[in-house]
Coordinates of C-alpha atoms and ligand atoms in Angstrom, one line a residue:
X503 CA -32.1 27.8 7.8
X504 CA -34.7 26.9 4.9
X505 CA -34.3 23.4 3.6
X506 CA -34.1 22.3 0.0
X507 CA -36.3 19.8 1.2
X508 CA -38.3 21.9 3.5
X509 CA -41.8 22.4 1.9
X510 CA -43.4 19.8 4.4
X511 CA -41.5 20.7 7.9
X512 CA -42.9 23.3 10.6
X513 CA -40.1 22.9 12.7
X514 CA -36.5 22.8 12.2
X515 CA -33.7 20.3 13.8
X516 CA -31.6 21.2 16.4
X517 CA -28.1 21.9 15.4
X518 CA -26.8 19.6 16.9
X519 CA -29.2 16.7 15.6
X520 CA -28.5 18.4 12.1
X521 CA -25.0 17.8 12.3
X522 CA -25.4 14.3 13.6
X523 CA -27.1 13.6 10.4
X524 CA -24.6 15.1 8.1
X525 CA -22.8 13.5 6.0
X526 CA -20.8 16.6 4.6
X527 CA -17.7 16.7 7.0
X528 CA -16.9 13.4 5.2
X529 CA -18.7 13.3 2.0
X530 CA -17.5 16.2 0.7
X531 CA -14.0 14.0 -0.5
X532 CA -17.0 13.4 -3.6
X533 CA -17.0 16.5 -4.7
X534 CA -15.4 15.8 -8.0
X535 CA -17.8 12.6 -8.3
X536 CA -21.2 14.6 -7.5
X537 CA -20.1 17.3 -10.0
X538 CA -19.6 14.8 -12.6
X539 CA -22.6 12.9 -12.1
X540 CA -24.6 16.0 -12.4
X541 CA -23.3 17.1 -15.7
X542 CA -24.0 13.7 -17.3
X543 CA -27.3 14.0 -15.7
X544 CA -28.1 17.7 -17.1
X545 CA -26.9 17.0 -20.8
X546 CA -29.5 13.9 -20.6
X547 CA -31.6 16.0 -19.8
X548 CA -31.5 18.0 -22.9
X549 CA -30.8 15.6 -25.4
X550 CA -34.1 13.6 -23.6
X551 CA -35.8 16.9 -24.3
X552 CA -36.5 17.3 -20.4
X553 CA -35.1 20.8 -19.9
X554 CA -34.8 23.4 -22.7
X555 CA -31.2 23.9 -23.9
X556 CA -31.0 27.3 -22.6
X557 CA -31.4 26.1 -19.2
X558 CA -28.9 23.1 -19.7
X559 CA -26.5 25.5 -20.7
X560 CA -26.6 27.6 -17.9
X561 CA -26.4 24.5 -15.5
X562 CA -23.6 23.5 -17.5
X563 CA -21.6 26.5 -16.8
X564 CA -22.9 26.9 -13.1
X565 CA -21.8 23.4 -12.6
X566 CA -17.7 23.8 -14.3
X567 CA -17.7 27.0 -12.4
X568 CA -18.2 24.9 -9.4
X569 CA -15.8 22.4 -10.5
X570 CA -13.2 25.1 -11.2
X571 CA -13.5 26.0 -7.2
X572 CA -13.4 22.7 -6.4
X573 CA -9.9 22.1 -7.8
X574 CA -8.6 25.0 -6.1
X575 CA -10.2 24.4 -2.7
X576 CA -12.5 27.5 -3.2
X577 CA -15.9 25.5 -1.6
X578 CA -17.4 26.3 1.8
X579 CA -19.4 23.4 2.7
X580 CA -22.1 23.6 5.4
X581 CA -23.6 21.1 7.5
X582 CA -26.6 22.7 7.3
X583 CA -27.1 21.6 4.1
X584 CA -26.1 17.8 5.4
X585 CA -24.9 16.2 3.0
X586 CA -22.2 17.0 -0.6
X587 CA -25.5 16.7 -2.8
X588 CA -27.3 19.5 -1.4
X589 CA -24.4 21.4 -1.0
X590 CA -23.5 21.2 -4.1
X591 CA -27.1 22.0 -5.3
X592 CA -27.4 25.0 -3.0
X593 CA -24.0 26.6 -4.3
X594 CA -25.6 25.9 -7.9
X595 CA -29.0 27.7 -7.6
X596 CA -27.0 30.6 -5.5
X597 CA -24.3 30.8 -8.8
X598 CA -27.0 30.7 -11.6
X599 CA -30.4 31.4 -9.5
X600 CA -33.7 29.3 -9.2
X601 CA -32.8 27.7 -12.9
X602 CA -30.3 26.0 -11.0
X603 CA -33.1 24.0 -9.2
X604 CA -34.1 22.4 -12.4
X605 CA -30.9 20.0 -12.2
X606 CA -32.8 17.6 -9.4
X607 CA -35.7 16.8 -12.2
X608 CA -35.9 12.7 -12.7
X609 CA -33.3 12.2 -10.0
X610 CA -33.0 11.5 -6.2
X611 CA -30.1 12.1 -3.7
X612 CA -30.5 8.2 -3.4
X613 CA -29.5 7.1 -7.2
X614 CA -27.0 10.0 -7.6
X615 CA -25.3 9.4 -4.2
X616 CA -24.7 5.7 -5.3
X617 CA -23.8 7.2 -8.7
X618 CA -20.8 9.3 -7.0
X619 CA -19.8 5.6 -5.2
X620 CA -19.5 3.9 -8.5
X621 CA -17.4 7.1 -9.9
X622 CA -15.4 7.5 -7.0
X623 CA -14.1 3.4 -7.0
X624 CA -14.0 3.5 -10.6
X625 CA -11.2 6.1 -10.2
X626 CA -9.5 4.9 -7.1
X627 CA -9.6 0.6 -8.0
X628 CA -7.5 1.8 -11.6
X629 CA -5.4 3.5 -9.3
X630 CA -4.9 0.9 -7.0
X631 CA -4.5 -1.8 -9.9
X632 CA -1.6 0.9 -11.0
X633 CA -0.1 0.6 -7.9
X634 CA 0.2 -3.3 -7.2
X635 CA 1.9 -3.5 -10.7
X636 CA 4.4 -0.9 -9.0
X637 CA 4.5 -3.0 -6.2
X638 CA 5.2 -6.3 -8.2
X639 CA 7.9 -4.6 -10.6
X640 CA 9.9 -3.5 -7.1
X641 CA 9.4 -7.2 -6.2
X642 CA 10.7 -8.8 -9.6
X643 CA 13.8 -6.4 -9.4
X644 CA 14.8 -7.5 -6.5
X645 CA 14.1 -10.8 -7.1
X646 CA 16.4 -10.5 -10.5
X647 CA 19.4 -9.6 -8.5
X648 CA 19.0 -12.3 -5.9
X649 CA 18.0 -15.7 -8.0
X650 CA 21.4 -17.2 -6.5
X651 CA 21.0 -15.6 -2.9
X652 CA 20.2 -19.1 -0.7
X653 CA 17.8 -19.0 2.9
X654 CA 15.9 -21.4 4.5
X655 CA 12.7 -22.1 3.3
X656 CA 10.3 -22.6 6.7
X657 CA 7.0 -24.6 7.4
X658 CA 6.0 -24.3 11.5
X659 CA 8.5 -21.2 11.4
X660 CA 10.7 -24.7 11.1
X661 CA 13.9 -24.7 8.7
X662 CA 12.3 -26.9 6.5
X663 CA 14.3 -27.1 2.9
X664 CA 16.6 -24.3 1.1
X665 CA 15.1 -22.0 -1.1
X666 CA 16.3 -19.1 -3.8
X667 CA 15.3 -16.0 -1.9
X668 CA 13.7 -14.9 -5.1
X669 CA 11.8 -17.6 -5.0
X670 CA 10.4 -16.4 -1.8
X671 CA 9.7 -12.7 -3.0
X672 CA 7.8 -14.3 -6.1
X673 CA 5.5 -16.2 -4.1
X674 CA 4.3 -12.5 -3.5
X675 CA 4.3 -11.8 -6.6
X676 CA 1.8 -14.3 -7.6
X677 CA -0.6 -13.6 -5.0
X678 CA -0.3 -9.7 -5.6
X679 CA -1.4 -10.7 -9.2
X680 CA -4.4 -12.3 -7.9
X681 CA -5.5 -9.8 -6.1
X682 CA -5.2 -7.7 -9.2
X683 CA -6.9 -9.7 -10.9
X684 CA -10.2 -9.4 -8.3
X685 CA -9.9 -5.9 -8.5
X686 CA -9.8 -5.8 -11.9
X687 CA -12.5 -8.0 -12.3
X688 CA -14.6 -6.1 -9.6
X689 CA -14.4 -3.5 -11.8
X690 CA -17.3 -5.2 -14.1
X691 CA -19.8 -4.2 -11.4
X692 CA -18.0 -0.8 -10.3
X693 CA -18.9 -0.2 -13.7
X694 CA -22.5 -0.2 -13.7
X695 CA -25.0 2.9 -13.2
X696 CA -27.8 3.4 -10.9
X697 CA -28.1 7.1 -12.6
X698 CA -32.2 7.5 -13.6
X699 CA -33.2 5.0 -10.5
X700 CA -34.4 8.2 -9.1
X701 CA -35.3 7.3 -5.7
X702 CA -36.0 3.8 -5.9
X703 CA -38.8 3.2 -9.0
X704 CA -37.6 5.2 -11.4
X705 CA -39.2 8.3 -13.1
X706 CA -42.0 9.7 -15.3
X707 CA -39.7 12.0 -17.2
X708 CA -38.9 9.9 -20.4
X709 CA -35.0 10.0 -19.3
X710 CA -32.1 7.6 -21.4
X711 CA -30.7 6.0 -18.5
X712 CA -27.5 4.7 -21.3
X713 CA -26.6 7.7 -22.5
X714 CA -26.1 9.1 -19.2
X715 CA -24.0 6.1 -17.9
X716 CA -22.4 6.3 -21.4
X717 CA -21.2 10.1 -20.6
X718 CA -19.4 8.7 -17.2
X719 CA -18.0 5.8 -18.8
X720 CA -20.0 3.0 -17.2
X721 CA -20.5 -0.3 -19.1
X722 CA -24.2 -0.9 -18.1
X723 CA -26.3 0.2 -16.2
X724 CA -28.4 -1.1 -13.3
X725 CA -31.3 -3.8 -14.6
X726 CA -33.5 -2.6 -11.3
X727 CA -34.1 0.1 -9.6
X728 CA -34.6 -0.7 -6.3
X729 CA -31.3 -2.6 -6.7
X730 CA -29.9 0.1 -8.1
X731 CA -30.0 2.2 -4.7
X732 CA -29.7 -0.2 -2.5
X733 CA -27.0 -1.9 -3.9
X734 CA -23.4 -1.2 -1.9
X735 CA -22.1 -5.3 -3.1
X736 CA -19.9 -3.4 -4.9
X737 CA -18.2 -1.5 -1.8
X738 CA -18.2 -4.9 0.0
X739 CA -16.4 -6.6 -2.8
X740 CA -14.3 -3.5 -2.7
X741 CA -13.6 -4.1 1.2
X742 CA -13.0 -7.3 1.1
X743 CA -10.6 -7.8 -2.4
X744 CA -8.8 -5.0 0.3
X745 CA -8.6 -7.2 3.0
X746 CA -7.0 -9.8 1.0
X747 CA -4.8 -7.4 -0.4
X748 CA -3.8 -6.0 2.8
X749 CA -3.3 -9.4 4.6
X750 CA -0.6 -10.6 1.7
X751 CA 0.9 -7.0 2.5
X752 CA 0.6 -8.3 6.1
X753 CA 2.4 -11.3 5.9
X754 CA 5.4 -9.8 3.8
X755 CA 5.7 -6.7 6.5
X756 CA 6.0 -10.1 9.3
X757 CA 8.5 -11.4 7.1
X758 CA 10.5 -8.1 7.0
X759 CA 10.1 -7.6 10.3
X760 CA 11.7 -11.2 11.3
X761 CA 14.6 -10.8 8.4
X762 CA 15.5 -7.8 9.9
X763 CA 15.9 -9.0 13.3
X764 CA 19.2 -9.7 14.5
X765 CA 18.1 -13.0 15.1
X766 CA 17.9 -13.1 11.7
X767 CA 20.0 -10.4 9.6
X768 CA 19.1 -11.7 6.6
X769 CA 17.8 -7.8 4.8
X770 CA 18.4 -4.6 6.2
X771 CA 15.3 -2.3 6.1
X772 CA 16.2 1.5 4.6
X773 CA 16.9 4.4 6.8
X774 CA 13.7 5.8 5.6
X775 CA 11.2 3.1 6.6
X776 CA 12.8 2.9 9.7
X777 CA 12.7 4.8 12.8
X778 CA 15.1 5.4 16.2
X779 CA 13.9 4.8 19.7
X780 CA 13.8 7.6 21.8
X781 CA 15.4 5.7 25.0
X782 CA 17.7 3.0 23.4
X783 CA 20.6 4.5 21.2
X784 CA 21.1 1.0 19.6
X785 CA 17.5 0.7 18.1
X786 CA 16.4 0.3 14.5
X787 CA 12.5 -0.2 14.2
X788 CA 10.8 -1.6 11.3
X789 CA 8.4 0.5 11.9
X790 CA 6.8 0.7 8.1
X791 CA 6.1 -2.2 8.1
X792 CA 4.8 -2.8 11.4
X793 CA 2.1 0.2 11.2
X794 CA 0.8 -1.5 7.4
X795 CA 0.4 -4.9 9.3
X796 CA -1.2 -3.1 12.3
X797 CA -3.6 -1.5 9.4
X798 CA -4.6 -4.0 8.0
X799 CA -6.8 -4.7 11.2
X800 CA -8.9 -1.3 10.2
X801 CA -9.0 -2.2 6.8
X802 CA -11.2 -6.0 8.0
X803 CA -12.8 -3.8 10.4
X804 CA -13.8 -1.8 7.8
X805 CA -15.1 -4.8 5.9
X806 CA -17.1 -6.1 8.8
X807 CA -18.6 -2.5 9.7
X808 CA -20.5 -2.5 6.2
X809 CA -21.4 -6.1 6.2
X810 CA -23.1 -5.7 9.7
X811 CA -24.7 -2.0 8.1
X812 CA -26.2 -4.0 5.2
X813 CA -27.3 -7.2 7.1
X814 CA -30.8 -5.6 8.3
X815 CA -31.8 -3.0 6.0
X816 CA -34.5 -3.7 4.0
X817 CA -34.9 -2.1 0.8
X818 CA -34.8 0.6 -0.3
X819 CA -32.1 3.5 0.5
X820 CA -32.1 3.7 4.7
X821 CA -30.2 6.2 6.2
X822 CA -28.0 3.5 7.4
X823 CA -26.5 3.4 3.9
X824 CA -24.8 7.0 5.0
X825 CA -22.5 5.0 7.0
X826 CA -20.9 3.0 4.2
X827 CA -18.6 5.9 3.2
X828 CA -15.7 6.4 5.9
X829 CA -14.8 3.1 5.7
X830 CA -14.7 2.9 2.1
X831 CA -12.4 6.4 1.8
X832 CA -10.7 5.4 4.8
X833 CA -9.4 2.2 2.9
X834 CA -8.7 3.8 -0.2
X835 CA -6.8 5.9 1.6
X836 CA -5.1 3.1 3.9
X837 CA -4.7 0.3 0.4
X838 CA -2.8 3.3 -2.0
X839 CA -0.6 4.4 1.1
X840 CA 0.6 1.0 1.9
X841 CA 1.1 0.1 -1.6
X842 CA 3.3 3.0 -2.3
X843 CA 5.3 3.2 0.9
X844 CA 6.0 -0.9 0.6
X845 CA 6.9 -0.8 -3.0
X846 CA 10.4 2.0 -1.5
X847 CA 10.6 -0.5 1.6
X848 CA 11.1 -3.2 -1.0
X849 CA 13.1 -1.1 -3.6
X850 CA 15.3 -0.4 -1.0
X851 CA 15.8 -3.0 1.1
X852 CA 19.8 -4.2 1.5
X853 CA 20.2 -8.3 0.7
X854 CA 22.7 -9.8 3.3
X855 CA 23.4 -13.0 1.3
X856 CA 26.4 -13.7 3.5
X857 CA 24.1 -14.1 6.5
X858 CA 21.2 -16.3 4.3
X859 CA 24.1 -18.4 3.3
X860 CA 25.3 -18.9 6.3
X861 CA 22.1 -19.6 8.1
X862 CA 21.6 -22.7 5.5
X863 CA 24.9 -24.1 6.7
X864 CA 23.5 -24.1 10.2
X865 CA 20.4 -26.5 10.1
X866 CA 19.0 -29.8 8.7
X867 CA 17.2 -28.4 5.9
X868 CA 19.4 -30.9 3.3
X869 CA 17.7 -34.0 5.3
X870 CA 15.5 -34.3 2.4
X871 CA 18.4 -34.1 -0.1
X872 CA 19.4 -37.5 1.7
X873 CA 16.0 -39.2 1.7
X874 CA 15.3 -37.8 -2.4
X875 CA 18.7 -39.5 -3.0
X876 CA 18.1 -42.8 -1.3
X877 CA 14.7 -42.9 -2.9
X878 CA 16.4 -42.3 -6.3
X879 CA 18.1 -45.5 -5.7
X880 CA 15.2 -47.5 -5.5
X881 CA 14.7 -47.6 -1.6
X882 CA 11.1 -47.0 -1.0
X883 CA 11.0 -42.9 0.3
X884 CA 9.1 -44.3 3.5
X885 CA 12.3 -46.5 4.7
X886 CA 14.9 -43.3 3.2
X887 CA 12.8 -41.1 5.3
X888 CA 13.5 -43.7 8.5
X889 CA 17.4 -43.8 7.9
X890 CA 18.2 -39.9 7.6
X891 CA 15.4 -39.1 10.7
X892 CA 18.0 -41.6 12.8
X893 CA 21.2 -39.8 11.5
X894 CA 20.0 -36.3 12.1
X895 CA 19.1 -37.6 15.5
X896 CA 23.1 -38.5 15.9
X897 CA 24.2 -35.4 14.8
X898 CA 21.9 -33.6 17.0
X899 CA 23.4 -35.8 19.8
X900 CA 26.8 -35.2 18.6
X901 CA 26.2 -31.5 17.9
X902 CA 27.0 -31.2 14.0
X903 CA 25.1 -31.3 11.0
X904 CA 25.2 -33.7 8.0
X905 CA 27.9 -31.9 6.5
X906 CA 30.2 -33.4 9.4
X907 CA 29.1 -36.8 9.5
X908 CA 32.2 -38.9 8.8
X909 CA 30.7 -41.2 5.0
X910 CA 31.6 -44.7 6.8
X911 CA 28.9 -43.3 9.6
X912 CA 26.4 -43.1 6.4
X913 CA 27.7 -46.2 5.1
X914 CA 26.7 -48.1 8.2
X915 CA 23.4 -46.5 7.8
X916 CA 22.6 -47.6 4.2
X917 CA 24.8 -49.5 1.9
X918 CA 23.2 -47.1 -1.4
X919 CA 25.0 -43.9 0.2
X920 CA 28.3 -43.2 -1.9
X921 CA 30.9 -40.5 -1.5
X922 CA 29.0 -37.9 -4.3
X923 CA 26.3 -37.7 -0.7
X924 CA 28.6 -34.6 0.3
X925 CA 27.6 -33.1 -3.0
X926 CA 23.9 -33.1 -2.1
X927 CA 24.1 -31.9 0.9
X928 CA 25.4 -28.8 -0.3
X929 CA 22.1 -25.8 0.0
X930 CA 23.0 -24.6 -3.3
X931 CA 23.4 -28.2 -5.1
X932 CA 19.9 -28.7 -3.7
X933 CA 18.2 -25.2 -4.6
X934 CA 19.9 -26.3 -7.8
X935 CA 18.1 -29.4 -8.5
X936 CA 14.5 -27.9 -8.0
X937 CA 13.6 -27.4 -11.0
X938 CA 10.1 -29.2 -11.3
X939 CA 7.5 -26.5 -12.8
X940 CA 6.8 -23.9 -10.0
X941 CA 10.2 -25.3 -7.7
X942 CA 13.0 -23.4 -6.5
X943 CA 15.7 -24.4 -9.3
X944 CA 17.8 -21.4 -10.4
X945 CA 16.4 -22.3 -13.9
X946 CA 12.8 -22.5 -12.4
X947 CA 13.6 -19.4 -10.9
X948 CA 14.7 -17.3 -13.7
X949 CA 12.1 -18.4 -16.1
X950 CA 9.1 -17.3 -13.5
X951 CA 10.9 -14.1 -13.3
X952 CA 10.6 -14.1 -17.1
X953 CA 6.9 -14.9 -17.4
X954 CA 6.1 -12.5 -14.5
X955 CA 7.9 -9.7 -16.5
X956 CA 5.8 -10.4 -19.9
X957 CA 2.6 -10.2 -17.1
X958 CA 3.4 -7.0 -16.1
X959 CA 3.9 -5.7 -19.4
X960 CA 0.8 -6.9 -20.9
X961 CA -0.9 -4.9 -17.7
Ligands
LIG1518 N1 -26.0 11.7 2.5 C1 -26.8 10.6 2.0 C2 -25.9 9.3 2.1 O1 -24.8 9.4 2.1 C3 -27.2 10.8 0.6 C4 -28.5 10.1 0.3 C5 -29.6 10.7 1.1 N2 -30.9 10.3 0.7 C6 -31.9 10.4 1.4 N3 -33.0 10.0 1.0 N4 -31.8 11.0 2.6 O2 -26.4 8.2 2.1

């Protein structure tokens, strides 16, 4: 079949070399994009002077008509015509005839097919951002009803020193705000239009390279051309503000995953983001969360994939570019899937703060109570730390924990020690007495859960 590019060819491809080169069976998810692009591009094109307002018209309506089939899944694309640009252009000139050719003046398929990029992350990264606040508002409730609800905090997967549990889900919070923050901030350069590049130095047309990135609501455009199409930094930092993302996901699904153990007990996952096994009648999988830590592995790989692309191209627009787009939908569609089936995991989940209460009764994470309160005394923290490392060694001898320790066996120890020890020792007394900026303290605790409200409010 005749090319839109094929004024210089004898010979055709192969079909089956043609449709190694095509981009359509995946590019096509731009349709909305390309469309867009194209409309800002033809009304520059007429206010510029370029094209005669008759003509813009009629690529005006070509164009919505095409849009109009597009929203109700109307297209047939065809990999003959390789790729969502000249697809789209084909369909146009067949709509409103050979005017429709006119739409390609003082552009390339390399600045518009970055153009649809920028559109397409622009859309999907304030979606996203929408999302993570989601996310953080199912943490914050759940951390509202369980400011009093006591587990072991760990270091080394140790028991290490109690904790409020919505303390814990907070720490979440915090870094889910960061990584909010880099989207948001990615956005700056998302932003930004490569529109009027053409195909890498520009055009002779006298085109207005603002008010076209004006129409699709980009802040600035590209300073340089060449940048301009061979820039994908902006699908990188979009990979890789991911890959954070989806590792924080990763270590709360691990969490979940331990919590709901039996080992542990401490939550109970939902019916719905759990499944059966098909051989043992007793099982309940976390299987939610295992499948978003397991994607987070193809989200990295993703990240990678264009990194090692980019590394050797040199500029302008290769054909290696081409390759930057299945990973990029592929984590869209992995970071707003994740997002919305954790933030139901989390809604849902069931607090067992029977079992958390019980598992701080069990352990040595008080030991530091005893040191803190000898070193409150005045006994240097080094020689505190000495004395309660030797008792917990005679409870684990004897075993008990410190709660058991008959006080003349702490007297013995260290003359300081007094009756009110017992009081300490209790988890909650010591969650209790946190309350340094940024600690565990119930009062610590509530007022984060304050500011990180007002956060989510201001957006
Ligand atoms: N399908 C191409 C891509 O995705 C569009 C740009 C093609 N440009 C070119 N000069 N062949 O990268």
């Amino acid at each position: 079949m005749k090319k839109l590019w094929g004024g210089r060819f004898t010979q055709t491809a192969e079909e089956w070399v043609e449709e190694f080169g095509a981009s359509i069976p995946f590019d096509q998810e731009l349709v909305e994009e390309d469309i867009k692009g194209s409309l800002a591009h033809v009304a520059m094109l007429g206010k510029c002077g370029i094209l005669l307002e008759g003509d813009v018209q009629k690529i005006k309506q070509g164009l919505q008509l095409l849009e109009q089939k597009a929203l109700n899944n109307e297209l047939s694309f065809s990999v003959s015509e390789e790729d969502i640009h000249l697809n789209i252009e084909k369909m146009l000139i067949e709509e409103i005839g050979p005017v429709g050719g006119k739409l390609h003046t003082g552009r390339s398929r390399n600045d518009q097919v970055a153009t649809d990029m920028h559109l397409y992350l622009q859309k999907n990264v304030n979606e996203i951002i929408l999302l993570i606040c989601e996310f953080q508002a199912a943490l914050v409730t759940q951390a509202e009803h369980h400011i009093e609800a006591i587990i072991p905090g760990y270091t080394h997967l140790q028991r290490a020193q109690p904790i409020s549990f919505a303390h814990h889900l907070m720490a979440y919070f915090w870094m889910l705000e960061r990584d909010k923050t880099r989207y948001k901030e990615s956005l700056k350069r998302i932003n930004q239009s490569p529109l009027g590049a053409g195909a890498l130095a520009g055009t002779t047309f006298p085109i207005d390279r603002e008010y076209s990135a004006s129409l699709l609501g980009f802040n600035s455009i590209y300073e340089n051309s060449i940048d301009a199409v061979s820039d994908r930094d902006f699908i990188v930092e979009f990979l890789s503000n991911s890959s954070m993302l989806m590792m924080h996901l990763s270590r709360l699904c691990e969490e979940m995953i331990l919590w709901s153990s039996q080992e542990f007990q401490f939550i109970e996952i939902d019916d719905r983001f759990a499944t059966g096994s098909s051989i043992m009648p007793q099982k309940k999988n976390p299987d939610m969360a295992e499948l978003i830590r397991g994607k987070t592995g193809r989200v990295y790989g993703n990240l990678f994939g264009l990194l090692t692309v980019l590394k050797g191209t040199p500029l302008a627009y290769n054909k290696d570019m081409q390759e930057d787009k299945e990973g990029m939908f592929d984590t869209v569609k992995t970071v707003i899937g994740s997002l919305q089936i954790f933030t139901g995991m989390i809604a849902s989940m069931v607090i067992n703060k029977n079992q958390m209460s019980a598992a701080t009764k069990q352990d040595f994470s008080n030991a530091t109570e005893l040191a803190d309160y000898l070193a409150s005394k005045g006994l240097p923290f080094r020689e505190a730390h000495e004395i309660v490392g030797k008792l917990v060694l005679t409870c684990i001898d004897r075993e008990f924990y410190l709660l058991d320790l008959p006080f003349n066996e702490y007297k013995n120890a260290c003359h300081l020690f007094e009756e009110d020890i017992f009081d300490y020792l209790d988890p909650y007394t010591a969650v209790n007495r946190r309350n340094s900026v940024g600690g565990t303290g119930f009062r610590e605790v509530e007022n984060a859960i304050l500011q990180a409200k007002l956060r989510l409010e201001k957006k």
